[in-house]
Amino acid sequence: MSPSSAAASLSQARAHAALASPASITPAAPGFDIPLGADTVRVELTAPATLHVQFRKAGHAAAPTIVIDPALQATSRPGADVSHDTNGARLHSAQLEAVWDKEHGELRIGVPGQAPLLRQFALPSLAHGRLSLIHAKGEPMYGIGGFDATEPATAGLLRDGYRPVTAGEQGHAGAPFVWTTAGYGVLIDGVGGQIALGDTRIDARMFDGGLDYYVFLGNPHAIFGALAQVSGRSPLFPKWAMGFTNSQWGIDEKELLDIVHGYRERHIPLDNFTLDFDWKAWGEDNYGEFRWNEHKFPDGDSGKLKALLDAQGVHLTGIMKPRIHVDTVEGREATEHGYWLAQSDPAPDYFSGKTVRELDFADPAAREWFFNAALQHSFETGIVGWWNDEADDVAVDLQHMDMQRALYDGQRAISDQRVWSLNRNFYLGAQRYAYGIWSGDIRTGFASMAGQRQRMLSAINVGAMQWGMDGGGFKGGTPTPENYARWIQFGAFTPVFRVHGELGQHRQPWVYGTDAEKAASAAIRLRQSLIPYIYSYEHKRRATGVGLVRPLLFDWPNDANLRNDIDAWLFGDSLLVSPVVEQGQTAKPVYLPAGEWIDWFSGRHYAGGQTIEHVADATHWSDIPLYIREGAIIPVAPVMDYVGQHPLSELAVELFPADHATGFDYYDDDGKTYGYEQGEYFLQSMRLEAHGDSVAFAIAAPQGSYQPALKSWLLKFHGKPARAVRSNGRVLEAFASADALRASDDDGWAVGEDRFGPVTWVRVAAGKGQTVTLDVVK
């Protein structure tokens, strides 16, 4: 993007962000002003470890861009001491210190009692959109941007040199945000620019005059928590979106129902089917871009198809394009009201062959018009998810964000049903609009599949936590059975689990032969059994800013082996996965960080801090390198054909006690509506710790007003077997076996064996606070 078009984009960003309630930190934050002639730089502590440095032209702050949450608030004033003297000013709190050294023209930022983490000189350059920060030599840097679908991703996660700040195209995720495991992150309020990373410098240039920025101090979890606080938290996806999605281009109603039947008769879980061009009357007049194709889907417009699929637990997502046909009723309306994007010219559409043009989604009136009566009817008759494609072709960083903003605002205005979307790029701030990203039109094959690891983790490193890909690859033909099976295993441990292919391609497991079907189906079923675990991290992402998937360096920031590791990642707090991505691989090295790890499938224990060798099945592809972290707390449900097929009255929890305390917040709600925003949820915090000859497991009293079907927990303590079990000090009844315990409706316990070794089963009531104590065999 050129500086001039980027400046226009940023001006739009500030303008339409200002239409919402302006960003504010209330009550007033402690800080000081640095005079620069008629201008000032305001330095404020807006949260205990967050510093806001803002250039104010003639004392007036510029409106924040859409990167900043319009609803940004602080619940309380952070405590800090502010002092002034002839040498400058100082802001000091328990977690952060900022010092203005007037003599040297230097702003120093860091942790009290330690050397500064960042030093800023030349403060007047902020007026020209330039920022220079000095840091210690050799700190690893992350963020700024990921990779597009065709760009070599060999750089991995680390960032250095010149980096454009852009949403980019085809799966690219970008943000004006750079961070390091050295203990800080820097967020610039701007859209479009460039950041240059040197060995000791962060130099940023934004294309629109004055500049302000935020500094977040802490470990990676704290940094991303602060990022979510400032840029905005993501609403929850519907619970069905945690399951498996089959996308297909080239389909009609009959084939759709046949495919759904194929999943159901094989008991392969399926929650969502995503339709390409086929679902809509693309190219037809009278709002064809927004309504059902009655020839391919004769029962779509009446709602009959929706009823058929609802009965089988399948939701529909439909593709949406940023352009409409010019010579139509809707096209003439767009012309009359000025809804066209200036950067877009009329051109022949590659699919219909007719003239189309792109809409200007930065215009609030165009966004409101886009969710029109025809699209509302399509939503009401079954298109309940949005797949926003190709809004990244016009070099406007916010086009995809604003397109989804139109759908998010439109749906929320008429329905309490949760919004779900996939989009082909990401710019920070989009997460506020129920925004998922997929990695674009990728190729089939092992090399393409392997490259998705760094694409996913790099996107997550700029705040795009809800990431997915076209499992099996979009273009390049049909993947081999081995490639397909391994891709499904990979996808089962990503935030958005889906498959897709180009026109005429099929991505159902049974298309690829018996071995591939068996391996892929097992991975899909494993994913489905982990829905209670996965959905709890849906809540955690909203609450803390860190989602289901994260690079290992988030939890082991000081391990040099992980600085650029893309081969494995955490799936929640308790699981590490390192999928097989090489053809015919028989032995895969896997680096396990510090701690103790247990193979999910074999139960074998490994000490961390070393590279182990996973023996891979190169014939039937039946294995997934998946490891359990010591202290793990993992709820596991019976496998269902779709989310919510049966009520969960009892839920098993796999527990792996460690000699240090670990925790897990179990979360549930209705999975469908926004009732959770009014407190309609069920949240129980769990804590686990081994103490020599005893194990303590505490369940807090539940929070929230939602009442799930859950009546009891079936706790599975792995390790030394129990010789006595108490709940809140009361001795529980011992049963002869786990089967006897399951056959009873009473609380109690039993011992036995499973693949992990000795196990103690304990049943206790859900929905109340209690402590379970095991006296274990020495």
PDB file of N, CA, C and O in Angstrom, residues 579-621:
ATOM      1  N   PRO A 579       2.263 -32.298  15.270  1.00  0.00           N
ATOM      2  CA  PRO A 579       1.754 -33.219  14.249  1.00  0.00           C
ATOM      3  C   PRO A 579       2.815 -33.640  13.242  1.00  0.00           C
ATOM      4  O   PRO A 579       3.773 -32.916  12.967  1.00  0.00           O
ATOM      5  N   VAL A 580       2.618 -34.810  12.703  1.00  0.00           N
ATOM      6  CA  VAL A 580       3.494 -35.323  11.651  1.00  0.00           C
ATOM      7  C   VAL A 580       3.159 -34.586  10.352  1.00  0.00           C
ATOM      8  O   VAL A 580       2.014 -34.589   9.904  1.00  0.00           O
ATOM      9  N   VAL A 581       4.167 -33.948   9.745  1.00  0.00           N
ATOM     10  CA  VAL A 581       3.932 -33.160   8.541  1.00  0.00           C
ATOM     11  C   VAL A 581       4.888 -33.538   7.409  1.00  0.00           C
ATOM     12  O   VAL A 581       4.987 -32.813   6.413  1.00  0.00           O
ATOM     13  N   GLU A 582       5.569 -34.668   7.534  1.00  0.00           N
ATOM     14  CA  GLU A 582       6.468 -35.136   6.487  1.00  0.00           C
ATOM     15  C   GLU A 582       5.958 -36.459   5.926  1.00  0.00           C
ATOM     16  O   GLU A 582       5.526 -37.342   6.687  1.00  0.00           O
ATOM     17  N   GLN A 583       6.032 -36.605   4.624  1.00  0.00           N
ATOM     18  CA  GLN A 583       5.575 -37.825   3.974  1.00  0.00           C
ATOM     19  C   GLN A 583       6.450 -39.010   4.372  1.00  0.00           C
ATOM     20  O   GLN A 583       7.681 -38.928   4.385  1.00  0.00           O
ATOM     21  N   GLY A 584       5.796 -40.100   4.730  1.00  0.00           N
ATOM     22  CA  GLY A 584       6.513 -41.335   5.030  1.00  0.00           C
ATOM     23  C   GLY A 584       7.384 -41.297   6.256  1.00  0.00           C
ATOM     24  O   GLY A 584       8.246 -42.168   6.438  1.00  0.00           O
ATOM     25  N   GLN A 585       7.170 -40.341   7.131  1.00  0.00           N
ATOM     26  CA  GLN A 585       8.039 -40.206   8.297  1.00  0.00           C
ATOM     27  C   GLN A 585       7.824 -41.367   9.272  1.00  0.00           C
ATOM     28  O   GLN A 585       6.699 -41.700   9.622  1.00  0.00           O
ATOM     29  N   THR A 586       8.915 -41.969   9.721  1.00  0.00           N
ATOM     30  CA  THR A 586       8.848 -43.082  10.678  1.00  0.00           C
ATOM     31  C   THR A 586       9.343 -42.694  12.050  1.00  0.00           C
ATOM     32  O   THR A 586       9.030 -43.375  13.035  1.00  0.00           O
ATOM     33  N   ALA A 587      10.131 -41.643  12.152  1.00  0.00           N
ATOM     34  CA  ALA A 587      10.633 -41.172  13.444  1.00  0.00           C
ATOM     35  C   ALA A 587      10.624 -39.652  13.434  1.00  0.00           C
ATOM     36  O   ALA A 587      11.197 -39.025  12.534  1.00  0.00           O
ATOM     37  N   LYS A 588       9.960 -39.057  14.408  1.00  0.00           N
ATOM     38  CA  LYS A 588       9.840 -37.597  14.467  1.00  0.00           C
ATOM     39  C   LYS A 588      10.436 -37.089  15.770  1.00  0.00           C
ATOM     40  O   LYS A 588       9.967 -37.459  16.854  1.00  0.00           O
ATOM     41  N   PRO A 589      11.463 -36.235  15.704  1.00  0.00           N
ATOM     42  CA  PRO A 589      11.983 -35.645  16.940  1.00  0.00           C
ATOM     43  C   PRO A 589      11.008 -34.602  17.474  1.00  0.00           C
ATOM     44  O   PRO A 589      10.463 -33.792  16.721  1.00  0.00           O
ATOM     45  N   VAL A 590      10.777 -34.628  18.779  1.00  0.00           N
ATOM     46  CA  VAL A 590       9.878 -33.676  19.426  1.00  0.00           C
ATOM     47  C   VAL A 590      10.601 -33.112  20.645  1.00  0.00           C
ATOM     48  O   VAL A 590      11.018 -33.877  21.535  1.00  0.00           O
ATOM     49  N   TYR A 591      10.740 -31.802  20.692  1.00  0.00           N
ATOM     50  CA  TYR A 591      11.346 -31.160  21.861  1.00  0.00           C
ATOM     51  C   TYR A 591      10.259 -30.890  22.893  1.00  0.00           C
ATOM     52  O   TYR A 591       9.243 -30.246  22.610  1.00  0.00           O
ATOM     53  N   LEU A 592      10.470 -31.399  24.114  1.00  0.00           N
ATOM     54  CA  LEU A 592       9.553 -31.184  25.223  1.00  0.00           C
ATOM     55  C   LEU A 592      10.171 -30.189  26.194  1.00  0.00           C
ATOM     56  O   LEU A 592      11.287 -30.410  26.680  1.00  0.00           O
ATOM     57  N   PRO A 593       9.500 -29.097  26.501  1.00  0.00           N
ATOM     58  CA  PRO A 593      10.064 -28.123  27.449  1.00  0.00           C
ATOM     59  C   PRO A 593      10.135 -28.686  28.863  1.00  0.00           C
ATOM     60  O   PRO A 593       9.723 -29.822  29.130  1.00  0.00           O
ATOM     61  N   ALA A 594      10.641 -27.877  29.773  1.00  0.00           N
ATOM     62  CA  ALA A 594      10.834 -28.289  31.166  1.00  0.00           C
ATOM     63  C   ALA A 594       9.533 -28.796  31.771  1.00  0.00           C
ATOM     64  O   ALA A 594       8.448 -28.304  31.481  1.00  0.00           O
ATOM     65  N   GLY A 595       9.652 -29.787  32.627  1.00  0.00           N
ATOM     66  CA  GLY A 595       8.507 -30.400  33.283  1.00  0.00           C
ATOM     67  C   GLY A 595       8.447 -31.876  32.963  1.00  0.00           C
ATOM     68  O   GLY A 595       9.370 -32.448  32.379  1.00  0.00           O
ATOM     69  N   GLU A 596       7.358 -32.509  33.340  1.00  0.00           N
ATOM     70  CA  GLU A 596       7.150 -33.919  33.025  1.00  0.00           C
ATOM     71  C   GLU A 596       6.009 -34.037  32.035  1.00  0.00           C
ATOM     72  O   GLU A 596       4.999 -33.327  32.129  1.00  0.00           O
ATOM     73  N   TRP A 597       6.161 -34.954  31.080  1.00  0.00           N
ATOM     74  CA  TRP A 597       5.189 -35.113  30.009  1.00  0.00           C
ATOM     75  C   TRP A 597       4.786 -36.574  29.879  1.00  0.00           C
ATOM     76  O   TRP A 597       5.586 -37.472  30.162  1.00  0.00           O
ATOM     77  N   ILE A 598       3.553 -36.794  29.451  1.00  0.00           N
ATOM     78  CA  ILE A 598       3.014 -38.143  29.296  1.00  0.00           C
ATOM     79  C   ILE A 598       2.409 -38.267  27.909  1.00  0.00           C
ATOM     80  O   ILE A 598       1.612 -37.413  27.483  1.00  0.00           O
ATOM     81  N   ASP A 599       2.773 -39.303  27.200  1.00  0.00           N
ATOM     82  CA  ASP A 599       2.213 -39.560  25.879  1.00  0.00           C
ATOM     83  C   ASP A 599       0.722 -39.876  26.008  1.00  0.00           C
ATOM     84  O   ASP A 599       0.325 -40.776  26.753  1.00  0.00           O
ATOM     85  N   TRP A 600      -0.124 -39.140  25.286  1.00  0.00           N
ATOM     86  CA  TRP A 600      -1.578 -39.301  25.391  1.00  0.00           C
ATOM     87  C   TRP A 600      -2.023 -40.710  25.046  1.00  0.00           C
ATOM     88  O   TRP A 600      -2.954 -41.249  25.650  1.00  0.00           O
ATOM     89  N   PHE A 601      -1.362 -41.326  24.085  1.00  0.00           N
ATOM     90  CA  PHE A 601      -1.825 -42.615  23.587  1.00  0.00           C
ATOM     91  C   PHE A 601      -1.172 -43.802  24.284  1.00  0.00           C
ATOM     92  O   PHE A 601      -1.830 -44.823  24.516  1.00  0.00           O
ATOM     93  N   SER A 602       0.098 -43.692  24.607  1.00  0.00           N
ATOM     94  CA  SER A 602       0.787 -44.839  25.213  1.00  0.00           C
ATOM     95  C   SER A 602       0.881 -44.755  26.725  1.00  0.00           C
ATOM     96  O   SER A 602       1.078 -45.772  27.389  1.00  0.00           O
ATOM     97  N   GLY A 603       0.765 -43.548  27.270  1.00  0.00           N
ATOM     98  CA  GLY A 603       0.931 -43.376  28.700  1.00  0.00           C
ATOM     99  C   GLY A 603       2.381 -43.309  29.154  1.00  0.00           C
ATOM    100  O   GLY A 603       2.658 -43.189  30.352  1.00  0.00           O
ATOM    101  N   ARG A 604       3.311 -43.345  28.238  1.00  0.00           N
ATOM    102  CA  ARG A 604       4.722 -43.304  28.604  1.00  0.00           C
ATOM    103  C   ARG A 604       5.105 -41.915  29.123  1.00  0.00           C
ATOM    104  O   ARG A 604       4.676 -40.908  28.597  1.00  0.00           O
ATOM    105  N   HIS A 605       5.965 -41.892  30.172  1.00  0.00           N
ATOM    106  CA  HIS A 605       6.385 -40.639  30.791  1.00  0.00           C
ATOM    107  C   HIS A 605       7.726 -40.186  30.219  1.00  0.00           C
ATOM    108  O   HIS A 605       8.609 -41.000  29.930  1.00  0.00           O
ATOM    109  N   TYR A 606       7.868 -38.843  30.089  1.00  0.00           N
ATOM    110  CA  TYR A 606       9.117 -38.265  29.611  1.00  0.00           C
ATOM    111  C   TYR A 606       9.476 -37.075  30.479  1.00  0.00           C
ATOM    112  O   TYR A 606       8.607 -36.263  30.838  1.00  0.00           O
ATOM    113  N   ALA A 607      10.755 -36.956  30.797  1.00  0.00           N
ATOM    114  CA  ALA A 607      11.258 -35.739  31.431  1.00  0.00           C
ATOM    115  C   ALA A 607      11.398 -34.667  30.373  1.00  0.00           C
ATOM    116  O   ALA A 607      11.816 -34.932  29.242  1.00  0.00           O
ATOM    117  N   GLY A 608      11.034 -33.431  30.713  1.00  0.00           N
ATOM    118  CA  GLY A 608      11.153 -32.333  29.782  1.00  0.00           C
ATOM    119  C   GLY A 608      12.564 -31.799  29.687  1.00  0.00           C
ATOM    120  O   GLY A 608      13.499 -32.319  30.308  1.00  0.00           O
ATOM    121  N   GLY A 609      12.738 -30.775  28.864  1.00  0.00           N
ATOM    122  CA  GLY A 609      14.054 -30.214  28.634  1.00  0.00           C
ATOM    123  C   GLY A 609      14.914 -31.057  27.723  1.00  0.00           C
ATOM    124  O   GLY A 609      16.147 -30.952  27.748  1.00  0.00           O
ATOM    125  N   GLN A 610      14.281 -31.880  26.896  1.00  0.00           N
ATOM    126  CA  GLN A 610      15.029 -32.749  25.992  1.00  0.00           C
ATOM    127  C   GLN A 610      14.207 -33.018  24.737  1.00  0.00           C
ATOM    128  O   GLN A 610      12.993 -32.818  24.707  1.00  0.00           O
ATOM    129  N   THR A 611      14.895 -33.477  23.713  1.00  0.00           N
ATOM    130  CA  THR A 611      14.233 -33.911  22.483  1.00  0.00           C
ATOM    131  C   THR A 611      14.065 -35.414  22.518  1.00  0.00           C
ATOM    132  O   THR A 611      15.035 -36.149  22.726  1.00  0.00           O
ATOM    133  N   ILE A 612      12.837 -35.857  22.350  1.00  0.00           N
ATOM    134  CA  ILE A 612      12.552 -37.283  22.313  1.00  0.00           C
ATOM    135  C   ILE A 612      12.269 -37.697  20.873  1.00  0.00           C
ATOM    136  O   ILE A 612      12.116 -36.850  19.990  1.00  0.00           O
ATOM    137  N   GLU A 613      12.179 -38.971  20.633  1.00  0.00           N
ATOM    138  CA  GLU A 613      11.861 -39.463  19.298  1.00  0.00           C
ATOM    139  C   GLU A 613      10.513 -40.161  19.312  1.00  0.00           C
ATOM    140  O   GLU A 613      10.332 -41.167  19.993  1.00  0.00           O
ATOM    141  N   HIS A 614       9.590 -39.585  18.565  1.00  0.00           N
ATOM    142  CA  HIS A 614       8.272 -40.199  18.411  1.00  0.00           C
ATOM    143  C   HIS A 614       8.319 -41.182  17.245  1.00  0.00           C
ATOM    144  O   HIS A 614       8.743 -40.834  16.141  1.00  0.00           O
ATOM    145  N   VAL A 615       7.883 -42.408  17.488  1.00  0.00           N
ATOM    146  CA  VAL A 615       7.830 -43.420  16.435  1.00  0.00           C
ATOM    147  C   VAL A 615       6.526 -43.228  15.672  1.00  0.00           C
ATOM    148  O   VAL A 615       5.435 -43.372  16.222  1.00  0.00           O
ATOM    149  N   ALA A 616       6.651 -42.867  14.392  1.00  0.00           N
ATOM    150  CA  ALA A 616       5.485 -42.553  13.571  1.00  0.00           C
ATOM    151  C   ALA A 616       5.063 -43.753  12.735  1.00  0.00           C
ATOM    152  O   ALA A 616       5.899 -44.543  12.279  1.00  0.00           O
ATOM    153  N   ASP A 617       3.762 -43.853  12.528  1.00  0.00           N
ATOM    154  CA  ASP A 617       3.180 -44.922  11.721  1.00  0.00           C
ATOM    155  C   ASP A 617       3.090 -44.447  10.269  1.00  0.00           C
ATOM    156  O   ASP A 617       2.180 -43.696   9.909  1.00  0.00           O
ATOM    157  N   ALA A 618       4.038 -44.846   9.458  1.00  0.00           N
ATOM    158  CA  ALA A 618       4.082 -44.397   8.063  1.00  0.00           C
ATOM    159  C   ALA A 618       3.215 -45.242   7.143  1.00  0.00           C
ATOM    160  O   ALA A 618       3.161 -44.982   5.939  1.00  0.00           O
ATOM    161  N   THR A 619       2.530 -46.247   7.675  1.00  0.00           N
ATOM    162  CA  THR A 619       1.709 -47.146   6.868  1.00  0.00           C
ATOM    163  C   THR A 619       0.218 -46.836   7.002  1.00  0.00           C
ATOM    164  O   THR A 619      -0.495 -46.699   5.998  1.00  0.00           O
ATOM    165  N   HIS A 620      -0.233 -46.706   8.249  1.00  0.00           N
ATOM    166  CA  HIS A 620      -1.660 -46.480   8.488  1.00  0.00           C
ATOM    167  C   HIS A 620      -1.942 -45.093   9.084  1.00  0.00           C
ATOM    168  O   HIS A 620      -3.106 -44.747   9.265  1.00  0.00           O
ATOM    169  N   TRP A 621      -0.889 -44.339   9.443  1.00  0.00           N
ATOM    170  CA  TRP A 621      -1.004 -42.953   9.919  1.00  0.00           C
ATOM    171  C   TRP A 621      -1.915 -42.865  11.161  1.00  0.00           C
ATOM    172  O   TRP A 621      -2.716 -41.942  11.301  1.00  0.00           O
TER     173      TRP A 621
END
